[in-house]
PDB file of C-alpha atoms and ligand atoms in Angstrom:
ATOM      1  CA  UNK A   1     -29.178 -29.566  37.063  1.00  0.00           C
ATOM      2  CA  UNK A   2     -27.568 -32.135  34.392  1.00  0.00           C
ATOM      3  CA  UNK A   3     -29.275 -35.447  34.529  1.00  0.00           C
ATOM      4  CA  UNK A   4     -27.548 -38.577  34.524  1.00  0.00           C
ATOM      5  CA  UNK A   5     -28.067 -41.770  33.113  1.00  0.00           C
ATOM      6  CA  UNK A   6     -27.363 -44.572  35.774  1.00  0.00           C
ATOM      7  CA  UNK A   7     -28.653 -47.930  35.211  1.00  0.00           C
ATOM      8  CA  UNK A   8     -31.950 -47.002  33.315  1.00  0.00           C
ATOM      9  CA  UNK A   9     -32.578 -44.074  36.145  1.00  0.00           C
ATOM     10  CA  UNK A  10     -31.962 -40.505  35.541  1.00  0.00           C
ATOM     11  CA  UNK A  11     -30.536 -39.068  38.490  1.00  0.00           C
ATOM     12  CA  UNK A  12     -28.890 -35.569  39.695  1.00  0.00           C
ATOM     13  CA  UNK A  13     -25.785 -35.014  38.653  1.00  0.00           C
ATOM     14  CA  UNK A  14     -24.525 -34.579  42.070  1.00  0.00           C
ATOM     15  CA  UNK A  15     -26.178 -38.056  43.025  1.00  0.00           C
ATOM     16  CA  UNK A  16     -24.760 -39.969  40.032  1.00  0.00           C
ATOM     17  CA  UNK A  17     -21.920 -41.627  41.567  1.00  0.00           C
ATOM     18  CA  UNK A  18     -20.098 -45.220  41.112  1.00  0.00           C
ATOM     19  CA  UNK A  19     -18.860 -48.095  43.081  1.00  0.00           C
ATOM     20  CA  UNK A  20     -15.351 -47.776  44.488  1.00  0.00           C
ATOM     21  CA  UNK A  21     -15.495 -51.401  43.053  1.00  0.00           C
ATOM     22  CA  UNK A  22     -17.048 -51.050  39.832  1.00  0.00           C
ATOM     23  CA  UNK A  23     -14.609 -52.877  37.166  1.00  0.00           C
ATOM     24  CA  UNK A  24     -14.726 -49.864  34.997  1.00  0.00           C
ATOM     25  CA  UNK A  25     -13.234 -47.891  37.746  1.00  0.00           C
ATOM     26  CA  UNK A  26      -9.975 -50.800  38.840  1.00  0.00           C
ATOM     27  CA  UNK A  27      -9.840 -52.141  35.624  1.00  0.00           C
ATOM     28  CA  UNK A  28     -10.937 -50.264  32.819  1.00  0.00           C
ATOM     29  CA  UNK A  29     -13.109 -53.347  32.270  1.00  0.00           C
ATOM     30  CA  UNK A  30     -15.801 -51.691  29.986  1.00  0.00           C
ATOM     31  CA  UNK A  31     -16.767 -50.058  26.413  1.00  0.00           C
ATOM     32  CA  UNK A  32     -18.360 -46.769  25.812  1.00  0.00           C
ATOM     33  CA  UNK A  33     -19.763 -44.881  22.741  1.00  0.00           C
ATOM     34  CA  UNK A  34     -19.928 -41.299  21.897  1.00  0.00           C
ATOM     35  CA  UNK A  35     -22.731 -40.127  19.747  1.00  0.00           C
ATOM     36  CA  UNK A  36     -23.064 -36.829  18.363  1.00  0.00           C
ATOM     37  CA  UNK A  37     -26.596 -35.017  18.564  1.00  0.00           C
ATOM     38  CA  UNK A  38     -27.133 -32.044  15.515  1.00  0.00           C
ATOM     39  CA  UNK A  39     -30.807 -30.181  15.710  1.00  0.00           C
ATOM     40  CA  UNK A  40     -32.233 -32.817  18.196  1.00  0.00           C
ATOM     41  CA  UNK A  41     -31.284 -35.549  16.175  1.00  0.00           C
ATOM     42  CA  UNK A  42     -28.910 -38.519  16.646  1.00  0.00           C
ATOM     43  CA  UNK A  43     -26.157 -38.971  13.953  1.00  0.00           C
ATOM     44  CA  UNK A  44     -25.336 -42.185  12.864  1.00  0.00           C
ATOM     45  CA  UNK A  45     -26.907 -43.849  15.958  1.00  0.00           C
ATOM     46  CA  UNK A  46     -27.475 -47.130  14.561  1.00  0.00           C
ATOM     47  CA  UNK A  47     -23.902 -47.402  13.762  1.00  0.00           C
ATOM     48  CA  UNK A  48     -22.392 -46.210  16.773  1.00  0.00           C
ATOM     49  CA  UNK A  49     -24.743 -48.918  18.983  1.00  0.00           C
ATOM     50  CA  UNK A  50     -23.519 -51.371  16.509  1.00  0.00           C
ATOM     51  CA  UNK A  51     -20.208 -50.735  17.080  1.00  0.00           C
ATOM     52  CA  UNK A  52     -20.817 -50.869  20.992  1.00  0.00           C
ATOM     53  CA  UNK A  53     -22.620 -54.085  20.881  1.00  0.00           C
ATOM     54  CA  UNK A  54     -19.637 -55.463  18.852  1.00  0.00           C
ATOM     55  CA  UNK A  55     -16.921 -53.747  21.482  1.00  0.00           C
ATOM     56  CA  UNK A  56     -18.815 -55.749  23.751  1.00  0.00           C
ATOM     57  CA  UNK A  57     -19.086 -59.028  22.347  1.00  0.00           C
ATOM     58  CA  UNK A  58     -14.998 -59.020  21.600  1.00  0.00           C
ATOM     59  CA  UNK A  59     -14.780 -58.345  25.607  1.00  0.00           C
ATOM     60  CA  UNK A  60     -16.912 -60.877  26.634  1.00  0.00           C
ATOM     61  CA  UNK A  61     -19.464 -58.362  27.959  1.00  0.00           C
ATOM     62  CA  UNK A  62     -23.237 -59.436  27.599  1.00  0.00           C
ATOM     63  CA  UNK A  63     -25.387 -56.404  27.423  1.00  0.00           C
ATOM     64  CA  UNK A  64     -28.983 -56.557  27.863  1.00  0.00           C
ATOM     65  CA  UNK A  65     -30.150 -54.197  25.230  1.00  0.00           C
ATOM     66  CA  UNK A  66     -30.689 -53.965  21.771  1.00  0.00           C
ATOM     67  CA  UNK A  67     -29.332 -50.946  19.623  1.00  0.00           C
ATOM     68  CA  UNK A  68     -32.519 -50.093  19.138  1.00  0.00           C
ATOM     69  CA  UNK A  69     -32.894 -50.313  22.794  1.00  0.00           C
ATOM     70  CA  UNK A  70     -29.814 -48.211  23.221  1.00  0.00           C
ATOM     71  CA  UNK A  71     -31.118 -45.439  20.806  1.00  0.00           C
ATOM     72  CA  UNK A  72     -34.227 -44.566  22.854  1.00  0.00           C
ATOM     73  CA  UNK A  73     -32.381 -44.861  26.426  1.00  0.00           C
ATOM     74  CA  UNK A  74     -30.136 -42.007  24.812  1.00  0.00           C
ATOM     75  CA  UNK A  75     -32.694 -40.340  22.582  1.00  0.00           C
ATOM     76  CA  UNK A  76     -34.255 -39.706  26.107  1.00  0.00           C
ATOM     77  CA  UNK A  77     -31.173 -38.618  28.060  1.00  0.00           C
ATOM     78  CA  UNK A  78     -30.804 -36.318  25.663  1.00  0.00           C
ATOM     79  CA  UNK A  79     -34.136 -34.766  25.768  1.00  0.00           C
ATOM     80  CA  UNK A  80     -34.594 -34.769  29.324  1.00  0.00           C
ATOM     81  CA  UNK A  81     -31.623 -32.837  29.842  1.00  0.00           C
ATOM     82  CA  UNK A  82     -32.885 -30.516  26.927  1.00  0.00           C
ATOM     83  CA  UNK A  83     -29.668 -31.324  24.495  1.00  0.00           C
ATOM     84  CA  UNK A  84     -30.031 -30.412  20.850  1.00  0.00           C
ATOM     85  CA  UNK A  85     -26.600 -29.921  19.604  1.00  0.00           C
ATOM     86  CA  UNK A  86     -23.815 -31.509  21.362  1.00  0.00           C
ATOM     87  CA  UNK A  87     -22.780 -35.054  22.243  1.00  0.00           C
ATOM     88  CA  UNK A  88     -23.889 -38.342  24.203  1.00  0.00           C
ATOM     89  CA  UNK A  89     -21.534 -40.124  25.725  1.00  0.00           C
ATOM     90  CA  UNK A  90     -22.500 -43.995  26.808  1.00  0.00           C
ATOM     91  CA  UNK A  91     -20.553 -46.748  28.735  1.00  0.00           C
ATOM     92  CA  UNK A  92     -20.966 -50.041  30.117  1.00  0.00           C
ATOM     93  CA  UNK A  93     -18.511 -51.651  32.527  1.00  0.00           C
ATOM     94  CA  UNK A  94     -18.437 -55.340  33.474  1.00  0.00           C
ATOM     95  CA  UNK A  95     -20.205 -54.270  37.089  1.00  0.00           C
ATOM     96  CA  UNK A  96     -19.581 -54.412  40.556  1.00  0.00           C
ATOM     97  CA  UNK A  97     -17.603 -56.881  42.074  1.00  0.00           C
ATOM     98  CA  UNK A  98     -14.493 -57.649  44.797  1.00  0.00           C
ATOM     99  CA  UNK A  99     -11.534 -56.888  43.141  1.00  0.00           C
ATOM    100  CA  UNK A 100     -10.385 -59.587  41.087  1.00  0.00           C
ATOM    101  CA  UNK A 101      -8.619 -60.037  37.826  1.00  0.00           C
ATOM    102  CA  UNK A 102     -11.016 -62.622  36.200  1.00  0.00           C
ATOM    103  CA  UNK A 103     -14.290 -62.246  35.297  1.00  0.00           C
ATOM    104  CA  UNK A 104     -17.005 -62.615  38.557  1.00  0.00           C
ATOM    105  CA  UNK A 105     -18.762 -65.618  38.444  1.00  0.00           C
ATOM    106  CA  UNK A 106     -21.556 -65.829  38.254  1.00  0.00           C
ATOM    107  CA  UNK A 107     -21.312 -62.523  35.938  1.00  0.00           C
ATOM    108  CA  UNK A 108     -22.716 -59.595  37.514  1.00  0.00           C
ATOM    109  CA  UNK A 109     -24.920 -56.930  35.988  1.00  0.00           C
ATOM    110  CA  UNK A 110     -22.907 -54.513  33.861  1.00  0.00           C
ATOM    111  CA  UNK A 111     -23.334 -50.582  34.989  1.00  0.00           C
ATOM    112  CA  UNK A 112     -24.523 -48.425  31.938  1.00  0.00           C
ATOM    113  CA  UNK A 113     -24.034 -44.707  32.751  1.00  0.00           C
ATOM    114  CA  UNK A 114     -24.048 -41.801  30.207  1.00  0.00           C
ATOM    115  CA  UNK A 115     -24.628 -38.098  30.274  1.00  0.00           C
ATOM    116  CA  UNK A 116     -25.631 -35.210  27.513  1.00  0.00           C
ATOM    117  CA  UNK A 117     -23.660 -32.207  26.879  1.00  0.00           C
ATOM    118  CA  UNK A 118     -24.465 -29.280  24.875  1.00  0.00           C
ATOM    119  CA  UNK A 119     -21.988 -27.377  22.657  1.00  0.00           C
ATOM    120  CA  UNK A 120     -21.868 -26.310  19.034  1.00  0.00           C
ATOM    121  CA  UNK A 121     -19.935 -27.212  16.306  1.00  0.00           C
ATOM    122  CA  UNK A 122     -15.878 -26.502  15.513  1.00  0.00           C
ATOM    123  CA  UNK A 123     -16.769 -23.789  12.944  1.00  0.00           C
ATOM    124  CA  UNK A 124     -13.452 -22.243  13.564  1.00  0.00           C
ATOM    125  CA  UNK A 125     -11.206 -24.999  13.468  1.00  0.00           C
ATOM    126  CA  UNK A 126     -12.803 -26.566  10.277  1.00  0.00           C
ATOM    127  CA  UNK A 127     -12.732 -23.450   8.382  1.00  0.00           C
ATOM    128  CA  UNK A 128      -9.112 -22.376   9.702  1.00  0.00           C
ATOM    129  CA  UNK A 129      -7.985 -26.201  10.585  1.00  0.00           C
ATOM    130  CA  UNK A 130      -5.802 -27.099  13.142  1.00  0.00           C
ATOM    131  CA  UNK A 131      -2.291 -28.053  14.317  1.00  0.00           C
ATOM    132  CA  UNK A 132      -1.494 -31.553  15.221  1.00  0.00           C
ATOM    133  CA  UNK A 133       1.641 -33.466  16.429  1.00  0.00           C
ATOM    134  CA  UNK A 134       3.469 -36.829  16.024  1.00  0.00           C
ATOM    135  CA  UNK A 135       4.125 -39.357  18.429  1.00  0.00           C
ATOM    136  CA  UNK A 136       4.972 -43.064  18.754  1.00  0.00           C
ATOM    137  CA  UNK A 137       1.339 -45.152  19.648  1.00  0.00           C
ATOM    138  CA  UNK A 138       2.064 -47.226  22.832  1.00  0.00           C
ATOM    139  CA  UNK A 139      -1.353 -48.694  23.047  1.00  0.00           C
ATOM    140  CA  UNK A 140      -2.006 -52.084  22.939  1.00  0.00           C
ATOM    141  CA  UNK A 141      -3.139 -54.086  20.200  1.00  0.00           C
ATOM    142  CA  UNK A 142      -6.514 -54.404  20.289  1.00  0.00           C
ATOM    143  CA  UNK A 143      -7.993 -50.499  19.061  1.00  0.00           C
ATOM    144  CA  UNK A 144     -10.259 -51.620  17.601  1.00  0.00           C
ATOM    145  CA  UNK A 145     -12.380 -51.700  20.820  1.00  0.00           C
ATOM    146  CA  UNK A 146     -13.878 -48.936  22.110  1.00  0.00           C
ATOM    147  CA  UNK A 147     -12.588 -49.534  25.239  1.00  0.00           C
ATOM    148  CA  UNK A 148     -12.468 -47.697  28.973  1.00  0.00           C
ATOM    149  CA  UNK A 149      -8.885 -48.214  29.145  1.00  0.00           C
ATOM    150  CA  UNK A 150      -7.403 -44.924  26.986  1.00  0.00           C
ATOM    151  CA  UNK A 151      -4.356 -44.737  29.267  1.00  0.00           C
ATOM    152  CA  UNK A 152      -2.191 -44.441  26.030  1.00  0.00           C
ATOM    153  CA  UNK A 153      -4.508 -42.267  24.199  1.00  0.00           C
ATOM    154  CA  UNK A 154      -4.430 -39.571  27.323  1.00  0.00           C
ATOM    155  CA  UNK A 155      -0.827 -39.433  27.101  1.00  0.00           C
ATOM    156  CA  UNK A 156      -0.681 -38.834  23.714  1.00  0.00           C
ATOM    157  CA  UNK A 157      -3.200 -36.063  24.064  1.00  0.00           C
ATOM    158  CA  UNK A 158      -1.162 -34.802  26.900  1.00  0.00           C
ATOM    159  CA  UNK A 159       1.656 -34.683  24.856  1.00  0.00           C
ATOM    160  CA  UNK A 160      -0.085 -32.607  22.081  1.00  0.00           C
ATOM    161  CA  UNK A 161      -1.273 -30.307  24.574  1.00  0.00           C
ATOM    162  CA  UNK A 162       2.211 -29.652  26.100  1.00  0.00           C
ATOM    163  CA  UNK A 163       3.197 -28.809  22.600  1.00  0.00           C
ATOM    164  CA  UNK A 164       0.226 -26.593  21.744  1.00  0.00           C
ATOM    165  CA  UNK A 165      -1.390 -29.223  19.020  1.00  0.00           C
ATOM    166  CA  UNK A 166      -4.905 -30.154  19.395  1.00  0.00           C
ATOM    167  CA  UNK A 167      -3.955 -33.424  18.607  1.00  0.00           C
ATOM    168  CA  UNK A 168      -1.231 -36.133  18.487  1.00  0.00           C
ATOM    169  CA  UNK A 169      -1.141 -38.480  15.485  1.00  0.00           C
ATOM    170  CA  UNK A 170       0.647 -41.803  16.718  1.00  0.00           C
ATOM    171  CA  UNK A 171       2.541 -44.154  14.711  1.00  0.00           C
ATOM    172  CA  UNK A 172       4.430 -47.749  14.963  1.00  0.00           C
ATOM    173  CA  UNK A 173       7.564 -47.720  13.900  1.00  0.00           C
ATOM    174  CA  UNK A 174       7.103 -44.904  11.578  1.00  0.00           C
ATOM    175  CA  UNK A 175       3.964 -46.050  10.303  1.00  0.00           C
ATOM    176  CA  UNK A 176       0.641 -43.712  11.051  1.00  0.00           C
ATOM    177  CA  UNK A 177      -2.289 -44.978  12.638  1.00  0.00           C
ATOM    178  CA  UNK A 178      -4.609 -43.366  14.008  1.00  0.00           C
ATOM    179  CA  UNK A 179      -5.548 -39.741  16.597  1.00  0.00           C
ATOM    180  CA  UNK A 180      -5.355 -40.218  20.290  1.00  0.00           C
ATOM    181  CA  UNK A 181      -9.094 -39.980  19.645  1.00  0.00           C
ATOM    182  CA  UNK A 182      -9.617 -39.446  15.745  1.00  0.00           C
ATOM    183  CA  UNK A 183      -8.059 -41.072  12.938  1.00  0.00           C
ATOM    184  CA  UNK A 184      -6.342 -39.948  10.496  1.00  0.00           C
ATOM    185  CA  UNK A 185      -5.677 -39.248   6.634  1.00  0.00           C
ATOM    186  CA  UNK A 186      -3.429 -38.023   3.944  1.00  0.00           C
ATOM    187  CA  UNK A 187      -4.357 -36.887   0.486  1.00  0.00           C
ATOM    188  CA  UNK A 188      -1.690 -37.294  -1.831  1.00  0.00           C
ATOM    189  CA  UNK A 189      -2.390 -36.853  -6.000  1.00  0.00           C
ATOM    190  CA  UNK A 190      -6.657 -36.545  -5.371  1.00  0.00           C
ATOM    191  CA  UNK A 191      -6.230 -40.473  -3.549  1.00  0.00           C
ATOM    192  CA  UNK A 192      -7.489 -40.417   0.705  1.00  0.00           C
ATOM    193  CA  UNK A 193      -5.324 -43.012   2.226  1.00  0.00           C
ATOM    194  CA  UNK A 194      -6.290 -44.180   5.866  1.00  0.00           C
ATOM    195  CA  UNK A 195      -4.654 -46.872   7.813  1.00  0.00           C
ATOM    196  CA  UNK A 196      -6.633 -49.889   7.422  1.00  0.00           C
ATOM    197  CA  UNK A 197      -9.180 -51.194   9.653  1.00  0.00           C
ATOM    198  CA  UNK A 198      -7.775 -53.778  12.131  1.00  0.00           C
ATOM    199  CA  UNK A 199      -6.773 -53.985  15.504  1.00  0.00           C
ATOM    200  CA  UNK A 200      -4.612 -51.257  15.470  1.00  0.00           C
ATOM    201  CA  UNK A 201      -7.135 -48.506  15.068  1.00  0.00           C
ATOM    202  CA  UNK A 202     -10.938 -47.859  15.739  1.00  0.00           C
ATOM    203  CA  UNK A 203     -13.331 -48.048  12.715  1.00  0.00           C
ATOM    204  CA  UNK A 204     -14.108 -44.818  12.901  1.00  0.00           C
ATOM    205  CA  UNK A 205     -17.914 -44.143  12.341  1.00  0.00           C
ATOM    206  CA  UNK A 206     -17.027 -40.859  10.585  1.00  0.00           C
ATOM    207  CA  UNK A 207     -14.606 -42.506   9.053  1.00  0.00           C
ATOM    208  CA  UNK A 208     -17.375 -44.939   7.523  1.00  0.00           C
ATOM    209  CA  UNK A 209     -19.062 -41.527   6.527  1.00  0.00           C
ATOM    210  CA  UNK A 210     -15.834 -40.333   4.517  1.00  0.00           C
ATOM    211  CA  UNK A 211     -15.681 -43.471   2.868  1.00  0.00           C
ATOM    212  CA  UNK A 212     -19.336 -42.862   1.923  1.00  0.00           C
ATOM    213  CA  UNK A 213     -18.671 -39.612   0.480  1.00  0.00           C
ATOM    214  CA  UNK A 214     -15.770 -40.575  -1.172  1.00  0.00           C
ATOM    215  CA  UNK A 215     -18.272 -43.304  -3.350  1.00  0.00           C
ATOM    216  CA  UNK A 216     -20.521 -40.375  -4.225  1.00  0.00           C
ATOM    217  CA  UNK A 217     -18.363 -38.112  -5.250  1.00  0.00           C
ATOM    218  CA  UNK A 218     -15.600 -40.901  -7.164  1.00  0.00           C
ATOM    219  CA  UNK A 219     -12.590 -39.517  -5.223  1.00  0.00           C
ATOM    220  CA  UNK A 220     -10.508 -42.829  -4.258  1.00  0.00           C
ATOM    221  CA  UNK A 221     -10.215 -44.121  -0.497  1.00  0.00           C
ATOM    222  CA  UNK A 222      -7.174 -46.271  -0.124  1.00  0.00           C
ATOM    223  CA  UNK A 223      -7.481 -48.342   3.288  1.00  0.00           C
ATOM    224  CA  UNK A 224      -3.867 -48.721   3.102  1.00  0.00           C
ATOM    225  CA  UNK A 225      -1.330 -47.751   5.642  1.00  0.00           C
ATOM    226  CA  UNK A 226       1.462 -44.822   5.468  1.00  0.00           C
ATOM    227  CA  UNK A 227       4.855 -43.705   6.578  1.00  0.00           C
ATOM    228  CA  UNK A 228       5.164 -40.321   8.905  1.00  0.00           C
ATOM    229  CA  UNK A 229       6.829 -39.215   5.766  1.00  0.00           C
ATOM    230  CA  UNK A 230       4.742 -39.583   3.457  1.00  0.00           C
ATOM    231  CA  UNK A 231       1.574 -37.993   6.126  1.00  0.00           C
ATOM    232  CA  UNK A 232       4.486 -34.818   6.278  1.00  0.00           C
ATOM    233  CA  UNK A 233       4.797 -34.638   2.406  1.00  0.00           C
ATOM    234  CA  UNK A 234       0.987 -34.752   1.520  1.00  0.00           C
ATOM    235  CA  UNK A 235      -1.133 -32.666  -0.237  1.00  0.00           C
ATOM    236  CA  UNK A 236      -3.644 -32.332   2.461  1.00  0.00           C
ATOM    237  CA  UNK A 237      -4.191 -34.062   5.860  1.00  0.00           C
ATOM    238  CA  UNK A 238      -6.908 -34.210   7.984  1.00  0.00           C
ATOM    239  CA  UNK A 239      -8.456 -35.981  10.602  1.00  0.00           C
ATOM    240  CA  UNK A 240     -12.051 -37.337  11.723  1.00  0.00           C
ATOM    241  CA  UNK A 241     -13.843 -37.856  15.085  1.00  0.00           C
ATOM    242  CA  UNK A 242     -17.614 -37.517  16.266  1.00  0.00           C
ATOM    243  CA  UNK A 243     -16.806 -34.309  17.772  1.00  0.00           C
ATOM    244  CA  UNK A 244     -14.060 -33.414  15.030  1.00  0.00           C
ATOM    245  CA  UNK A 245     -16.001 -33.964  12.132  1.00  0.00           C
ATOM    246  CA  UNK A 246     -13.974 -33.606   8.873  1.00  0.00           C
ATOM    247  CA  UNK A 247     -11.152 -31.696  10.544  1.00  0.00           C
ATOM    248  CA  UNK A 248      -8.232 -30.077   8.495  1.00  0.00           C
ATOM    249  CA  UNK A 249      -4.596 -30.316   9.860  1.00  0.00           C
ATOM    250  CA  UNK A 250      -2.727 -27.634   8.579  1.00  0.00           C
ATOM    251  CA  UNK A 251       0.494 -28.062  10.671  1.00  0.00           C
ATOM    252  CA  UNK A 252       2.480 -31.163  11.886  1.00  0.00           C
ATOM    253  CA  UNK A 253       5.014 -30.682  14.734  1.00  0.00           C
ATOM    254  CA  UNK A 254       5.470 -27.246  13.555  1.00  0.00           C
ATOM    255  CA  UNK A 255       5.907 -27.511  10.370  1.00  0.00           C
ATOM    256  CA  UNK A 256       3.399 -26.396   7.335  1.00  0.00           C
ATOM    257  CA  UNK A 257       1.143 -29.085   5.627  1.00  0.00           C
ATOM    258  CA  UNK A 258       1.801 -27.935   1.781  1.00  0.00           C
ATOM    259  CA  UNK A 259       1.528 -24.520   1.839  1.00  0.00           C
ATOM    260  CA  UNK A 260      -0.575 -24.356   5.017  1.00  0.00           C
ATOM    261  CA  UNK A 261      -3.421 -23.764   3.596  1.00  0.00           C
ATOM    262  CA  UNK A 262      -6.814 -25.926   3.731  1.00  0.00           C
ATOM    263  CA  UNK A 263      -6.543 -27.930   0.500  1.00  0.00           C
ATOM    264  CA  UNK A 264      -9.469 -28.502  -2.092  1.00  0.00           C
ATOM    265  CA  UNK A 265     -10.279 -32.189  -1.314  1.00  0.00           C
ATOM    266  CA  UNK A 266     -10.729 -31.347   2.023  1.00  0.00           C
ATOM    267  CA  UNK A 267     -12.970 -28.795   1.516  1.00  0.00           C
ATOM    268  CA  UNK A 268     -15.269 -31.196  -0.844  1.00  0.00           C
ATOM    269  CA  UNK A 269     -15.717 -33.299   2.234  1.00  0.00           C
ATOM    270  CA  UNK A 270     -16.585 -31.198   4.772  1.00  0.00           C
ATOM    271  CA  UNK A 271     -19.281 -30.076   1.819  1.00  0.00           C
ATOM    272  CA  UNK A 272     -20.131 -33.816   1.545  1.00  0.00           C
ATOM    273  CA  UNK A 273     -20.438 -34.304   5.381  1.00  0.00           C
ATOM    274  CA  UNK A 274     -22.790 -31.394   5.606  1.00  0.00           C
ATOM    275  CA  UNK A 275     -25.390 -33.648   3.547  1.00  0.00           C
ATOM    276  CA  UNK A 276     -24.860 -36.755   5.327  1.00  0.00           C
ATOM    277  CA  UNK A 277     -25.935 -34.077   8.639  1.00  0.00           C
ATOM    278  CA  UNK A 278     -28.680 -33.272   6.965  1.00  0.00           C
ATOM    279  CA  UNK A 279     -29.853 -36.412   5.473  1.00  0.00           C
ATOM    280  CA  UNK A 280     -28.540 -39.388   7.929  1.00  0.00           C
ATOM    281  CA  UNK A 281     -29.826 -38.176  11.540  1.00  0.00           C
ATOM    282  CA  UNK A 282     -31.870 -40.675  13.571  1.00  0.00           C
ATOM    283  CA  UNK A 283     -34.978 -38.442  14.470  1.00  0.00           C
TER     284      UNK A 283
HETATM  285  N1  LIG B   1     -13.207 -40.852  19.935  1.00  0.00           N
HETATM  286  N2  LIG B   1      -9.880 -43.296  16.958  1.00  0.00           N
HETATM  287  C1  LIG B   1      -9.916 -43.117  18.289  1.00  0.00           C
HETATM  288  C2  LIG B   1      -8.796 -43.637  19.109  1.00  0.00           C
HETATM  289  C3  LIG B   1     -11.008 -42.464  18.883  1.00  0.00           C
HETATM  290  O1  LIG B   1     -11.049 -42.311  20.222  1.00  0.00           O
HETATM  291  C4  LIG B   1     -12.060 -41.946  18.063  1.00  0.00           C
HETATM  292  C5  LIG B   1     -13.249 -41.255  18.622  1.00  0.00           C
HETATM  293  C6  LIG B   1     -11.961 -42.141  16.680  1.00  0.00           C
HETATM  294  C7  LIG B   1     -13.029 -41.658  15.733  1.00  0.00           C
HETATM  295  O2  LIG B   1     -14.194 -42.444  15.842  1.00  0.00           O
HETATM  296  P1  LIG B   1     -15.631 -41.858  15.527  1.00  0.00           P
HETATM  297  O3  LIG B   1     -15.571 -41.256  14.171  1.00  0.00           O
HETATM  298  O4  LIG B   1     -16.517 -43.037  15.576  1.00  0.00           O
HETATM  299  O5  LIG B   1     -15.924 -40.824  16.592  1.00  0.00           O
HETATM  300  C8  LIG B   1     -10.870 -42.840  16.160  1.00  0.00           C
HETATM  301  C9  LIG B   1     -14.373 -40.327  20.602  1.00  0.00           C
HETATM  302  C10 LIG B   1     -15.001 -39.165  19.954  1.00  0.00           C
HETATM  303  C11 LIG B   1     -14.060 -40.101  22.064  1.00  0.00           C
HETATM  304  O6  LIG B   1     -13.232 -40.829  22.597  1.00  0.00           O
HETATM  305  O7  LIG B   1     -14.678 -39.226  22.665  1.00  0.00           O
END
């Protein structure tokens, strides 16, 4: 029986349930965090938590605990429900209150629930890579936040499902931004360009790990922003999640990425990510 993390408690899965008016649930009012576990050990922990203390802040949402804090509560969700490779996922909503636009006051206590799952790593998909679509982004204008409300991202995914494509690469007005829950990249002439990190997409943590590799191994990361053209007529594309790691796209909306093949670049960071498995875990 999966145990779930409700408020500091774990509790049966079939006992972990919500308000009907919890703000997560009518409004999407919350922030959430998923955290990939490899060998029983948290990856990049400290900069996920950092991330979701900062989602938190730009919402208004005071959360109790620390990162630190944050790290054991999941450290132990994971290990209670015996989790050594797969994912955490982690959210915090503003709490329970009548339903009302505005904030409660006095503010309530936000609801933290998170649960463990096990599964193994995309071996497939990163040696093969994968086929992705495009589609305009309709989101709003703050993605930077890791926010509950992903109405716009679920449609997109929808959309790439309909069509077969494990994902759905969204642009404004022609210009790329990010996954419906990755981001994304072009190679073009040994340069990674990736959209730059403001409020149109999420600083991706593996994104931040990319970047890393990139300084070790001197190939150039552009932050700079790119044309659907330009993503069709690249090199090599691929995009980057928790779960998605350094994921190769070998097809856009049908059509071959060069010569549909997994290009060379791509390859040297997948090699580079390996390391930072290996040497960046949270124990
Ligand atoms: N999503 N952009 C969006 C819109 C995302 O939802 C995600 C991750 C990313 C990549 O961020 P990171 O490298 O920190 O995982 C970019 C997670 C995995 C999710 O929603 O489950």
């Amino acid at each position: 029986m999966n145990k779930i993390l409700i408020n500091g408690k774990f509790v049966d899965e079939h006992e972990a349930t919500v308000a009907y008016n919890d703000r997560g649930y009518n409004f999407g009012d919350g922030i959430y965090e998923y955290i990939r576990i490899y060998d029983g050990k948290l990856f990049t922990a400290r900069e996920h938590f950092e991330r979701m203390l900062r989602s938190a802040s730009e919402i208004g949402l005071d959360l109790n605990d620390s990162v630190d804090d944050l790290i054991s509560l999941v450290r132990e969700l994971a290990e209670i429900n015996h989790v050594s490779n797969g994912g955490i996922y982690i959210q915090a909503t503003r709490g329970i209150s009548p339903r009302n636009h505005a904030f409660p006051t006095p503010p309530v206590e936000p609801v933290i629930t998170g649960f463990a799952t096990a599964y193994q790593r995309p071996f497939k998909e990163l040696n093969e890579g994968v086929s992705v679509v495009t589609t305009e982004d309709i989101r709003w204008l703050r993605c930077d936040i890791k926010s509950l409300n992903l109405l716009g991202n679920v449609l997109a995914k929808e959309y790439a499902t309909k069509y077969n494509a494990v994902e759905a690469i969204q642009h404004r007005e022609g210009i790329v931004t990010e996954g419906a829950s990755s981001n994304a990249y072009a190679i073009k002439d040994g340069i990674v360009y990736s959209h730059p990190t403001n409020h149109l997409i999420l600083n991706g943590i593996t994104r931040q790990v990319i970047k890393w590799i990139c300084e070790d191994e001197n190939i150039i990361f552009k932050d700079e922003a790119f044309t659907v053209d330009f993503l069709k007529d690249a090199d090599e594309v691929f995009i980057s999640s928790t779960s998605a790691e350094v994921m190769p796209v070998v097809k856009i909306d049908g059509e071959d990425v060069n010569d549909g093949n997994v290009g060379a670049i791509t390859r040297q960071l997948q090699k580079g990510f390996e390391r930072y498995i290996d040497s960046h875990s949270v124990s």
